[in-house]
Amino acid sequence: MPLVTSAEMFKKAYHGGYAVGAFNVNNMEIVQGITEACQEQKAPVILQVSKGARAYANHTYLVKMVEAAVIECPDVPIALHLDHGSDFEICKSCIDGGFTSVMFDGSAMPYEDNIKVAKQVVEYAHAHGVVVEAELGQLAGVEDDVVAEDHSYTDPAQVEDFVTKTGVDSLAIAIGTSHGAYKFKPGQKPQLRFDILEEVSRRLPEFPIVLHGSSSVPQEFVKKVNEYGGKMPDAIGIPEEMLREAAKGAVCKINIDSDIRLAITAAIREHFVKHPEDFDPRAYLKPARQAVKDMVAHKLVNVLGCNGKA
Ligand code: G3H
Ligand code: 13P
Ligand code: ZN
């Protein structure tokens, strides 16, 4: 099947009590690892591309690799999504360039400006058969090399007004998740504001909610990275059971990037320590790709619950 939007995926996920994984892609091995797992698990998937990914790998290479995955994984609905589009121009460029979904992230803007640009993106996107995600509230963490120290949780009182005025198809909210591999301080009890999620879903019935910053930072990867020469002390993620809980309700899209980075880094570090003589990139990228595939398969089945839903 050709690339699809996330509209149908979200409708099914909302009513089916599961979420679709949105995984960031930056190179061929990542695209292959994710989509091979989805093909085997018969899971719908969103492949998402950040501004940094476009700068690294080039828009056309990324689109063509995703199109190749569509051919190689015929049983799986795949959406191609722009992650954290910062202005109308980048959203337009991705809509014109073959994406089926874009995020306009105006979460750092004044509320009225966020509405204004989101509405402009929606008008252009919908006229081209593309869906739009926007964000209210701000996540702490690292994004495009900018570090935001504090959360500003989504105010549920704003969500109906925002969605009505903009016409967006899904909404990312801030309930305590954050970008990167250091989501909680050592000793701090991981907590999410499920009360905010509940109030948002009460105000927006049947509306798909998105969680960014939802890597679990599996400790086996952190351990391996540190054991084989890396330095990632106290890397902590969102507990899997919290994500599973969110996926049962209105959360239809869960964003995962850091766990991919960790899986790859742990595998490559281990390979180099065990095989210092290797210099063929295929020798160490193969286990790295396999590590991505295994990690994604685990998420599909045990966290997102979207296996068998393609
Ligand atoms: O939300 C941010 C994603 O992890 C993308 O990160 O901008 O470094 O590609 P990036
Ligand atoms: P993580 O850093 O938790 O993987 O979040 C990724 C993300 O939100 C991409 O938009
Ligand atoms: Zn994000």
Coordinates of C-alpha atoms and ligand atoms in Angstrom, one line a residue:
M1 CA 0.0 0.0 0.0
P2 CA 1.2 3.6 -0.6
L3 CA 2.2 6.0 2.2
V4 CA -0.9 6.8 4.3
T5 CA -1.9 9.6 6.7
S6 CA -2.3 8.8 10.3
A7 CA -6.1 9.6 10.3
E8 CA -7.3 6.0 10.0
M9 CA -4.5 4.7 12.3
F10 CA -5.5 7.1 15.0
K11 CA -9.2 6.2 14.7
K12 CA -8.5 2.5 15.2
A13 CA -5.9 3.2 18.0
Y14 CA -8.3 5.4 19.9
H15 CA -11.1 2.8 19.9
G16 CA -8.7 -0.2 20.2
G17 CA -7.0 1.0 23.3
Y18 CA -3.5 1.1 21.9
A19 CA -1.1 3.6 20.4
V20 CA 0.9 3.8 17.2
G21 CA 4.7 4.2 17.5
A22 CA 6.3 7.3 15.9
F23 CA 10.0 6.5 15.5
N24 CA 12.6 9.0 14.3
V25 CA 14.5 8.0 11.3
N26 CA 18.0 9.4 10.3
N27 CA 19.6 6.7 8.1
M28 CA 18.9 3.5 6.2
E29 CA 19.6 1.1 9.1
I30 CA 17.1 2.9 11.3
V31 CA 14.4 2.8 8.6
Q32 CA 15.1 -0.9 8.0
G33 CA 15.2 -1.9 11.7
I34 CA 11.9 -0.2 12.5
T35 CA 10.0 -1.3 9.5
E36 CA 11.2 -4.9 9.5
A37 CA 9.9 -5.2 13.1
C38 CA 6.6 -3.6 12.1
Q39 CA 6.3 -6.0 9.1
E40 CA 6.9 -9.0 11.3
Q41 CA 4.5 -7.8 14.0
K42 CA 1.9 -6.5 11.5
A43 CA 1.9 -3.1 13.2
P44 CA 1.1 0.3 11.6
V45 CA 3.9 2.8 12.0
I46 CA 4.8 6.5 11.8
L47 CA 8.3 7.2 10.6
Q48 CA 9.2 10.8 11.6
V49 CA 11.8 13.1 10.3
S50 CA 13.1 16.1 12.3
K51 CA 14.7 19.3 10.9
G52 CA 18.1 17.8 12.1
A53 CA 17.4 14.6 10.2
R54 CA 16.7 16.5 7.0
A55 CA 19.9 18.5 7.5
Y56 CA 21.9 15.2 8.2
A57 CA 20.5 12.8 5.6
N58 CA 18.8 15.1 3.0
H59 CA 15.1 15.3 2.5
T60 CA 15.1 13.3 -0.8
Y61 CA 17.2 10.4 0.6
L62 CA 14.9 10.1 3.6
V63 CA 11.7 10.1 1.5
K64 CA 13.2 7.6 -0.9
M65 CA 14.3 5.3 1.9
V66 CA 10.8 5.4 3.4
E67 CA 9.3 4.8 0.0
A68 CA 11.5 1.7 -0.3
A69 CA 10.3 0.5 3.1
V70 CA 6.7 0.9 1.8
I71 CA 7.6 -1.6 -1.0
E72 CA 9.5 -3.9 1.3
C73 CA 6.8 -4.0 3.9
P74 CA 3.6 -4.4 1.9
D75 CA 1.4 -5.4 4.9
V76 CA 2.1 -2.4 7.0
P77 CA 0.5 1.1 6.8
I78 CA 3.3 3.6 7.0
A79 CA 2.9 7.4 7.5
L80 CA 5.8 9.8 6.9
H81 CA 5.7 12.7 9.4
L82 CA 7.6 15.9 10.0
D83 CA 8.7 16.0 13.6
H84 CA 8.8 19.5 15.3
G85 CA 8.2 21.7 12.3
S86 CA 9.1 25.2 13.6
D87 CA 7.4 27.3 11.0
F88 CA 5.0 27.3 8.0
E89 CA 7.8 27.0 5.4
I90 CA 9.3 23.8 6.7
C91 CA 5.8 22.3 7.0
K92 CA 5.0 23.4 3.4
S93 CA 8.3 22.0 2.1
C94 CA 7.5 18.6 3.6
I95 CA 3.9 18.6 2.4
D96 CA 5.2 19.5 -1.1
G97 CA 7.9 16.9 -0.8
G98 CA 5.8 13.8 -0.2
F99 CA 5.1 13.7 3.6
T100 CA 1.6 12.6 4.6
S101 CA 1.7 14.3 8.1
V102 CA 3.4 17.3 9.6
M103 CA 3.8 18.6 13.1
F104 CA 3.8 22.4 13.5
D105 CA 5.4 23.0 16.9
G106 CA 4.4 26.5 18.1
S107 CA 4.5 25.4 21.7
A108 CA 7.2 28.0 22.6
M109 CA 5.2 30.8 20.9
P110 CA 2.6 33.0 22.5
Y111 CA -0.8 31.2 22.4
E112 CA -2.4 33.4 19.7
D113 CA 0.7 33.1 17.4
N114 CA 0.6 29.3 17.8
I115 CA -3.0 29.3 16.7
K116 CA -2.3 31.6 13.8
V117 CA 0.5 29.5 12.3
A118 CA -1.1 26.2 13.1
K119 CA -4.3 27.3 11.2
Q120 CA -2.2 28.4 8.2
V121 CA -0.4 25.0 8.2
V122 CA -3.8 23.1 8.5
E123 CA -5.3 25.0 5.6
Y124 CA -2.3 24.2 3.3
A125 CA -2.0 20.6 4.6
H126 CA -5.6 19.7 4.3
A127 CA -5.8 21.1 0.8
H128 CA -3.0 18.6 -0.1
G129 CA -4.4 15.6 1.8
V130 CA -1.9 15.9 4.7
V131 CA -2.8 15.8 8.4
V132 CA -1.4 18.1 11.1
E133 CA -0.2 17.7 14.7
A134 CA 0.3 20.7 16.9
E135 CA 1.5 21.1 20.5
L136 CA 0.2 22.9 23.6
G137 CA 2.5 23.1 26.7
Q138 CA 6.2 22.6 26.7
L139 CA 8.4 19.6 27.4
A140 CA 11.7 19.9 29.2
G141 CA 14.7 18.3 27.6
V142 CA 16.9 18.5 24.5
E143 CA 15.5 19.4 21.1
D144 CA 17.6 20.5 18.2
D145 CA 20.4 21.1 20.7
V146 CA 18.4 23.5 22.7
V147 CA 18.0 22.4 26.4
A148 CA 14.8 23.5 28.2
E149 CA 15.1 23.0 31.9
D150 CA 11.5 23.1 33.0
H151 CA 8.2 21.6 32.0
S152 CA 5.2 23.8 31.4
Y153 CA 2.3 21.4 31.5
T154 CA -0.6 21.7 29.1
D155 CA -3.5 23.8 30.4
P156 CA -6.6 21.7 29.7
A157 CA -8.7 24.8 29.6
Q158 CA -7.1 25.8 26.3
V159 CA -7.4 22.6 24.3
E160 CA -11.0 23.0 22.9
D161 CA -10.4 26.6 21.9
F162 CA -7.1 25.6 20.2
V163 CA -8.4 22.6 18.4
T164 CA -11.6 24.4 17.2
K165 CA -9.7 27.5 16.0
T166 CA -6.9 25.6 14.2
G167 CA -8.6 22.5 12.9
V168 CA -5.5 20.3 13.8
D169 CA -5.9 16.6 13.5
S170 CA -4.0 15.6 16.7
L171 CA -2.5 17.4 19.7
A172 CA 0.7 16.8 21.6
I173 CA 0.5 17.6 25.3
A174 CA 3.0 18.1 28.1
I175 CA 2.3 15.9 31.1
G176 CA 5.8 15.3 32.3
T177 CA 7.5 13.4 29.5
S178 CA 10.7 15.1 28.1
H179 CA 13.1 14.7 25.3
G180 CA 16.5 13.0 25.6
A181 CA 17.9 10.3 27.8
Y182 CA 17.8 12.1 31.2
K183 CA 14.2 12.5 32.0
F184 CA 14.3 12.3 35.7
K185 CA 17.0 13.0 38.3
P186 CA 18.6 10.0 40.1
G187 CA 16.4 9.1 43.1
Q188 CA 13.4 11.0 41.7
K189 CA 10.2 9.0 41.3
P190 CA 9.1 9.1 37.6
Q191 CA 5.7 10.7 37.4
L192 CA 3.3 11.7 34.7
R193 CA 0.3 14.0 35.1
F194 CA -2.4 11.5 34.2
D195 CA -4.9 14.0 35.6
I196 CA -4.1 16.4 32.8
L197 CA -4.4 13.7 30.2
E198 CA -7.7 12.7 31.6
E199 CA -9.1 16.3 31.6
V200 CA -7.8 16.9 28.1
S201 CA -9.5 13.7 26.8
R202 CA -12.7 14.6 28.6
R203 CA -12.7 18.0 26.8
L204 CA -11.8 16.5 23.5
P205 CA -13.8 13.2 23.1
E206 CA -12.4 10.9 20.4
F207 CA -9.5 13.2 19.6
P208 CA -6.0 11.7 19.2
I209 CA -3.5 12.8 21.7
V210 CA 0.3 12.6 21.2
L211 CA 3.1 12.0 23.7
H212 CA 6.5 13.3 22.8
G213 CA 9.6 12.4 24.8
S214 CA 8.5 8.9 25.5
S215 CA 11.6 6.8 25.3
S216 CA 11.9 4.4 28.2
V217 CA 15.8 4.5 28.2
P218 CA 16.1 0.7 28.7
Q219 CA 18.7 0.2 31.4
E220 CA 20.3 -2.8 29.6
F221 CA 21.3 -0.3 26.9
V222 CA 22.6 2.2 29.3
K223 CA 24.6 -0.5 31.1
K224 CA 26.1 -1.7 27.9
V225 CA 27.0 1.8 26.7
N226 CA 28.8 2.4 30.0
E227 CA 30.4 -1.1 30.2
Y228 CA 31.9 -0.6 26.7
G229 CA 33.5 2.8 27.1
G230 CA 30.6 5.2 27.0
K231 CA 29.6 7.7 29.6
M232 CA 25.9 8.0 30.2
P233 CA 25.5 8.1 34.0
D234 CA 22.0 8.3 35.4
A235 CA 20.2 8.1 32.1
I236 CA 16.5 7.5 33.0
G237 CA 13.4 7.2 30.9
I238 CA 9.6 6.9 31.2
P239 CA 8.6 3.6 32.8
E240 CA 7.0 1.3 30.2
E241 CA 3.9 0.6 32.3
M242 CA 3.1 4.3 32.3
L243 CA 3.3 4.5 28.5
R244 CA 1.1 1.3 28.3
E245 CA -1.5 3.0 30.5
A246 CA -1.5 6.2 28.4
A247 CA -1.8 4.1 25.2
K248 CA -5.0 2.5 26.5
G249 CA -6.7 5.9 26.6
A250 CA -6.7 8.9 24.3
V251 CA -2.9 8.7 23.5
C252 CA -2.7 7.4 19.9
K253 CA 0.9 8.4 19.0
I254 CA 3.9 7.8 21.2
N255 CA 7.2 9.4 20.0
I256 CA 10.5 7.4 20.4
D257 CA 13.9 8.6 19.3
S258 CA 16.4 8.3 22.2
D259 CA 15.8 4.5 22.6
I260 CA 16.8 4.1 18.9
R261 CA 20.0 6.1 19.6
L262 CA 20.8 4.0 22.7
A263 CA 20.2 0.6 21.0
I264 CA 22.5 1.6 18.1
T265 CA 25.2 3.1 20.4
A266 CA 25.2 0.1 22.7
A267 CA 25.5 -2.4 19.9
I268 CA 28.3 -0.5 18.1
R269 CA 30.3 0.1 21.3
E270 CA 30.0 -3.6 22.2
H271 CA 31.1 -4.6 18.7
F272 CA 34.1 -2.3 18.7
V273 CA 35.3 -3.6 22.0
K274 CA 34.8 -7.3 21.0
H275 CA 36.1 -6.9 17.5
P276 CA 38.7 -4.1 17.5
E277 CA 40.1 -5.3 14.2
D278 CA 36.8 -4.6 12.3
F279 CA 36.7 -1.7 9.9
D280 CA 33.9 -2.7 7.5
P281 CA 30.9 -0.5 8.5
R282 CA 28.6 -3.4 7.6
A283 CA 30.2 -5.5 10.4
Y284 CA 29.0 -3.1 13.1
L285 CA 26.0 -1.6 11.5
K286 CA 24.4 -5.0 11.1
P287 CA 24.1 -5.7 14.8
A288 CA 23.1 -2.1 15.3
R289 CA 20.2 -2.5 12.9
Q290 CA 19.2 -5.7 14.6
A291 CA 19.3 -4.0 18.0
V292 CA 16.9 -1.3 16.6
K293 CA 14.6 -4.1 15.2
D294 CA 14.5 -6.0 18.5
M295 CA 13.9 -2.9 20.6
V296 CA 11.1 -1.8 18.3
A297 CA 9.5 -5.3 18.3
H298 CA 9.5 -5.2 22.1
K299 CA 7.8 -1.8 22.1
L300 CA 5.1 -2.8 19.6
V301 CA 4.1 -5.8 21.7
N302 CA 4.7 -4.8 25.3
V303 CA 4.3 -1.0 25.3
L304 CA 2.2 0.3 22.4
G305 CA 0.0 -2.7 22.0
C306 CA -0.2 -2.1 18.2
N307 CA 1.0 -5.5 17.0
G308 CA -1.5 -7.3 14.8
K309 CA -3.3 -4.0 14.1
A310 CA -2.0 -3.4 10.6
Ligands
G3H1 O1 12.2 15.6 19.5 C1 13.4 15.5 19.1 C2 13.8 14.3 18.4 O2 14.4 13.4 19.3 C3 14.6 14.6 17.2 O3 15.9 15.0 17.6 O4 16.2 17.2 16.4 O5 18.2 15.8 17.2 O6 16.8 15.0 15.3 P1 16.9 15.8 16.6
13P2 P1 12.6 10.8 23.2 O1 13.8 11.7 23.3 O2 12.1 10.5 24.5 O3 12.9 9.6 22.3 O4 11.5 11.6 22.4 C1 11.5 11.7 21.0 C2 10.5 12.7 20.5 O5 9.6 13.2 21.2 C3 10.6 13.1 19.1 O6 9.7 14.1 18.7
ZN3 ZN 9.4 15.5 20.3

